[in-house]
XYZ file of N, CA, C and O in Angstrom:
400
model
N 110.578 102.862 125.456
C 111.110 103.206 126.757
C 110.630 104.606 127.131
O 110.541 105.481 126.276
N 110.346 104.744 128.408
C 109.946 106.044 128.928
C 110.318 106.108 130.405
O 109.947 105.215 131.172
N 111.076 107.132 130.765
C 111.498 107.293 132.161
C 112.185 106.022 132.690
O 112.007 105.635 133.835
N 112.949 105.357 131.818
C 113.692 104.165 132.208
C 112.873 102.896 132.298
O 113.372 101.868 132.745
N 111.630 102.936 131.859
C 110.755 101.758 131.913
C 110.282 101.399 130.515
O 110.301 102.224 129.606
N 109.810 100.189 130.355
C 109.263 99.755 129.073
C 107.810 100.190 129.001
O 106.995 99.822 129.853
N 107.505 100.988 127.983
C 106.124 101.430 127.762
C 105.410 100.462 126.822
O 104.217 100.239 126.947
N 106.154 99.898 125.887
C 105.608 98.875 124.999
C 106.757 98.182 124.299
O 107.744 98.810 123.926
N 106.591 96.871 124.099
C 107.530 96.080 123.320
C 106.705 95.040 122.587
O 105.955 94.287 123.212
N 106.803 95.047 121.299
C 106.037 94.093 120.511
C 105.903 94.571 119.083
O 106.627 95.464 118.638
N 104.954 93.973 118.384
C 104.734 94.314 116.982
C 104.090 95.684 116.860
O 103.310 96.097 117.718
N 104.423 96.391 115.777
C 103.910 97.748 115.556
C 102.389 97.779 115.548
O 101.777 98.665 116.152
N 101.759 96.817 114.895
C 100.299 96.828 114.838
C 99.669 96.565 116.215
O 98.557 97.012 116.476
N 100.372 95.895 117.090
C 99.867 95.658 118.445
C 99.986 96.907 119.318
O 99.239 97.076 120.273
N 100.931 97.778 118.994
C 101.126 99.000 119.777
C 99.881 99.882 119.717
O 99.476 100.451 120.736
N 99.275 99.997 118.561
C 98.054 100.808 118.434
C 96.964 100.290 119.368
O 96.330 101.065 120.078
N 96.770 98.984 119.364
C 95.746 98.386 120.224
C 96.094 98.563 121.697
O 95.225 98.869 122.521
N 97.368 98.385 122.042
C 97.776 98.522 123.437
C 97.549 99.948 123.936
O 96.958 100.144 124.991
N 98.041 100.937 123.208
C 97.890 102.325 123.653
C 96.414 102.703 123.740
O 96.005 103.414 124.654
N 95.617 102.205 122.819
C 94.178 102.478 122.857
C 93.561 101.868 124.119
O 92.782 102.516 124.820
N 93.936 100.630 124.435
C 93.393 99.973 125.627
C 93.872 100.643 126.911
O 93.218 100.547 127.946
N 95.015 101.335 126.839
C 95.544 102.051 128.000
C 94.896 103.425 128.152
O 95.196 104.156 129.085
N 94.013 103.765 127.202
C 93.318 105.045 127.278
C 93.936 106.135 126.429
O 93.601 107.309 126.564
N 94.849 105.766 125.535
C 95.534 106.731 124.680
C 95.446 106.295 123.222
O 96.439 105.849 122.633
N 94.253 106.404 122.620
C 94.121 105.999 121.214
C 94.793 106.996 120.281
O 94.751 108.206 120.501
N 95.436 106.474 119.273
C 96.094 107.321 118.276
C 95.035 107.817 117.288
O 94.284 107.013 116.735
N 94.963 109.133 117.068
C 94.019 109.655 116.073
C 94.298 109.044 114.697
O 95.454 108.802 114.339
N 93.264 108.774 113.936
C 93.404 108.101 112.636
C 94.303 108.850 111.658
O 94.947 108.249 110.826
N 94.348 110.168 111.756
C 95.142 110.961 110.811
C 96.531 111.290 111.347
O 97.220 112.135 110.802
N 96.955 110.616 112.413
C 98.229 110.916 113.068
C 99.220 109.795 112.785
O 98.859 108.613 112.771
N 100.475 110.140 112.588
C 101.521 109.144 112.441
C 101.707 108.453 113.796
O 102.017 109.119 114.793
N 101.530 107.124 113.864
C 101.644 106.430 115.153
C 102.981 106.657 115.862
O 103.004 106.840 117.075
N 104.078 106.683 115.126
C 105.383 106.893 115.767
C 105.441 108.263 116.446
O 105.920 108.380 117.581
N 104.948 109.279 115.767
C 104.907 110.610 116.370
C 103.989 110.626 117.591
O 104.294 111.263 118.601
N 102.887 109.912 117.499
C 101.940 109.836 118.609
C 102.600 109.227 119.848
O 102.456 109.744 120.956
N 103.346 108.138 119.672
C 104.003 107.493 120.811
C 105.034 108.428 121.441
O 105.125 108.521 122.670
N 105.812 109.108 120.602
C 106.824 110.035 121.121
C 106.157 111.143 121.930
O 106.583 111.458 123.044
N 105.103 111.734 121.378
C 104.414 112.815 122.082
C 103.725 112.322 123.354
O 103.718 113.009 124.378
N 103.154 111.139 123.301
C 102.450 110.580 124.459
C 103.414 110.271 125.596
O 103.073 110.440 126.769
N 104.627 109.856 125.253
C 105.599 109.449 126.276
C 106.618 110.538 126.607
O 107.533 110.308 127.396
N 106.454 111.709 126.037
C 107.379 112.818 126.304
C 107.031 113.508 127.625
O 105.869 113.591 128.011
N 108.058 113.997 128.290
C 107.874 114.825 129.484
C 108.020 116.269 129.016
O 109.102 116.707 128.655
N 106.899 116.980 129.016
C 106.872 118.355 128.500
C 107.142 119.364 129.614
O 106.630 119.205 130.726
N 107.935 120.382 129.307
C 108.217 121.423 130.302
C 106.926 122.068 130.806
O 106.012 122.368 130.042
N 106.849 122.240 132.112
C 105.673 122.837 132.736
C 104.586 121.830 133.057
O 103.638 122.140 133.773
N 104.696 120.618 132.510
C 103.701 119.571 132.758
C 104.391 118.279 133.195
O 103.907 117.182 132.917
N 105.518 118.412 133.876
C 106.322 117.256 134.251
C 105.543 116.229 135.068
O 105.570 115.040 134.761
N 104.858 116.687 136.119
C 104.141 115.752 136.991
C 103.040 115.023 136.229
O 102.891 113.800 136.359
N 102.278 115.757 135.443
C 101.194 115.159 134.660
C 101.744 114.139 133.650
O 101.205 113.036 133.521
N 102.823 114.488 132.986
C 103.427 113.595 131.998
C 103.998 112.341 132.658
O 103.815 111.227 132.154
N 104.680 112.520 133.770
C 105.265 111.371 134.463
C 104.187 110.437 134.999
O 104.352 109.215 134.991
N 103.060 110.995 135.435
C 101.950 110.163 135.890
C 101.376 109.357 134.724
O 101.073 108.173 134.865
N 101.238 109.989 133.565
C 100.738 109.309 132.375
C 101.690 108.182 131.970
O 101.267 107.061 131.681
N 102.991 108.474 131.969
C 103.992 107.476 131.621
C 103.947 106.303 132.590
O 103.982 105.136 132.183
N 103.839 106.595 133.872
C 103.766 105.531 134.878
C 102.537 104.658 134.643
O 102.608 103.434 134.722
N 101.417 105.284 134.329
C 100.186 104.557 134.053
C 100.354 103.622 132.848
O 99.992 102.444 132.904
N 100.925 104.140 131.779
C 101.131 103.334 130.568
C 102.088 102.181 130.851
O 101.819 101.030 130.478
N 103.202 102.457 131.523
C 104.183 101.412 131.830
C 103.603 100.355 132.764
O 103.865 99.160 132.596
N 102.816 100.775 133.747
C 102.169 99.814 134.646
C 101.207 98.923 133.866
O 101.143 97.713 134.098
N 100.454 99.518 132.950
C 99.525 98.729 132.132
C 100.295 97.745 131.264
O 99.873 96.614 131.078
N 101.441 98.173 130.730
C 102.249 97.244 129.937
C 102.755 96.097 130.814
O 102.706 94.940 130.413
N 103.252 96.435 132.008
C 103.776 95.403 132.915
C 102.755 94.319 133.224
O 103.107 93.163 133.420
N 101.478 94.700 133.279
C 100.438 93.718 133.618
C 99.726 93.172 132.380
O 98.775 92.411 132.515
N 100.199 93.530 131.199
C 99.538 93.105 129.966
C 100.041 91.748 129.480
O 101.082 91.253 129.918
N 99.285 91.176 128.551
C 99.713 89.915 127.930
C 100.962 90.123 127.085
O 101.757 89.203 126.929
N 101.163 91.342 126.561
C 102.373 91.628 125.782
C 103.611 91.455 126.656
O 104.589 90.852 126.251
N 103.557 91.977 127.867
C 104.684 91.884 128.786
C 104.937 90.434 129.183
O 106.081 89.998 129.251
N 103.866 89.701 129.436
C 104.009 88.294 129.826
C 104.637 87.482 128.695
O 105.462 86.608 128.939
N 104.272 87.779 127.451
C 104.858 87.093 126.297
C 106.346 87.388 126.207
O 107.152 86.482 126.009
N 106.718 88.648 126.370
C 108.135 89.037 126.328
C 108.896 88.358 127.453
O 110.002 87.861 127.263
N 108.310 88.285 128.650
C 108.968 87.627 129.782
C 109.180 86.142 129.487
O 110.248 85.606 129.763
N 108.185 85.489 128.891
C 108.329 84.072 128.554
C 109.444 83.861 127.542
O 110.215 82.914 127.654
N 109.530 84.738 126.550
C 110.603 84.646 125.559
C 111.946 84.869 126.239
O 112.904 84.144 125.999
N 112.006 85.871 127.113
C 113.244 86.171 127.829
C 113.663 84.996 128.706
O 114.838 84.634 128.744
N 112.710 84.384 129.401
C 113.013 83.234 130.253
C 113.561 82.077 129.420
O 114.518 81.413 129.807
N 112.953 81.833 128.262
C 113.407 80.751 127.392
C 114.811 81.025 126.879
O 115.652 80.121 126.810
N 115.101 82.265 126.541
C 116.421 82.647 126.061
C 117.451 82.480 127.171
O 118.552 82.005 126.927
N 117.082 82.852 128.392
C 117.992 82.709 129.529
C 118.327 81.242 129.764
O 119.481 80.892 129.992
N 117.325 80.380 129.671
C 117.562 78.943 129.852
C 118.527 78.451 128.796
O 119.478 77.725 129.092
N 118.330 78.843 127.538
C 119.217 78.425 126.454
C 120.630 78.950 126.681
O 121.600 78.225 126.514
N 120.762 80.198 127.074
C 122.069 80.785 127.332
C 122.755 80.070 128.487
O 123.936 79.739 128.410
N 122.009 79.818 129.561
C 122.570 79.094 130.701
C 123.040 77.711 130.278
O 124.100 77.248 130.680
N 122.256 77.039 129.436
C 122.612 75.707 128.957
C 123.931 75.763 128.175
O 124.807 74.922 128.377
N 124.080 76.746 127.304
C 125.310 76.869 126.521
C 126.508 77.168 127.413
O 127.596 76.638 127.185
N 126.318 77.990 128.424
C 127.416 78.307 129.330
C 127.836 77.067 130.110
O 129.020 76.824 130.311
N 126.871 76.272 130.547
C 127.182 75.036 131.272
C 127.912 74.072 130.347
O 128.917 73.472 130.719
N 127.398 73.933 129.123
C 128.030 73.039 128.150
C 129.471 73.473 127.898
O 130.370 72.644 127.888
N 129.714 74.776 127.712
C 131.067 75.278 127.487
C 131.981 74.970 128.659
O 133.125 74.566 128.474
N 131.461 75.139 129.874
C 132.310 74.906 131.038
C 132.594 73.417 131.223
O 133.681 73.046 131.652
N 131.646 72.557 130.877
C 131.870 71.109 130.978
C 132.911 70.672 129.967
O 133.814 69.902 130.270
N 132.763 71.177 128.748
C 133.694 70.800 127.689
C 135.003 71.564 127.766
O 135.978 71.198 127.112
N 135.011 72.631 128.572
C 136.178 73.496 128.700
C 136.663 73.963 127.332
O 137.844 73.963 127.038
N 135.670 74.299 126.519
C 135.980 74.788 125.182
C 135.412 76.193 125.035
O 134.433 76.542 125.656
N 136.046 76.939 124.188
C 135.521 78.245 123.826
C 134.833 78.075 122.478
O 135.472 77.738 121.496
N 133.514 78.265 122.438
C 132.800 78.023 121.193
C 133.104 79.055 120.132
O 132.677 78.924 118.999
N 133.864 80.084 120.441
C 134.185 81.117 119.478
C 135.601 81.027 118.941
O 136.042 81.868 118.170
N 136.349 79.992 119.304
C 137.720 79.822 118.837
C 137.692 79.660 117.303
O 136.909 78.897 116.768
N 138.528 80.405 116.643
C 138.646 80.289 115.197
C 137.685 81.164 114.413
O 137.763 81.237 113.202
N 136.749 81.807 115.101
C 135.789 82.671 114.409
C 136.418 84.008 114.073
O 136.195 84.563 113.026
N 137.231 84.525 114.979
C 137.779 85.869 114.801
C 139.197 85.805 114.302
O 140.039 85.175 114.608
């Protein structure tokens, strides 16, 4: 997350490839987690430049195959959740009765 947007969501090994394709390759001797934090940080005195970089990265993620995969998973989960809610309302049962 950066500035309230998703900068990347997926497997750790895919993050390196994504950031590189977005124009921000992680140096080989750098810890990738530290690299992502520094790349997505808004630094004092460079706010506009940092926010532009973040917007660029988030826009690239939004149009990437990674984002489309996450959206497909989310859509499938929503359908399943909707199905369970409909089933519960038809049966007028609480599926959590007796669990707690």
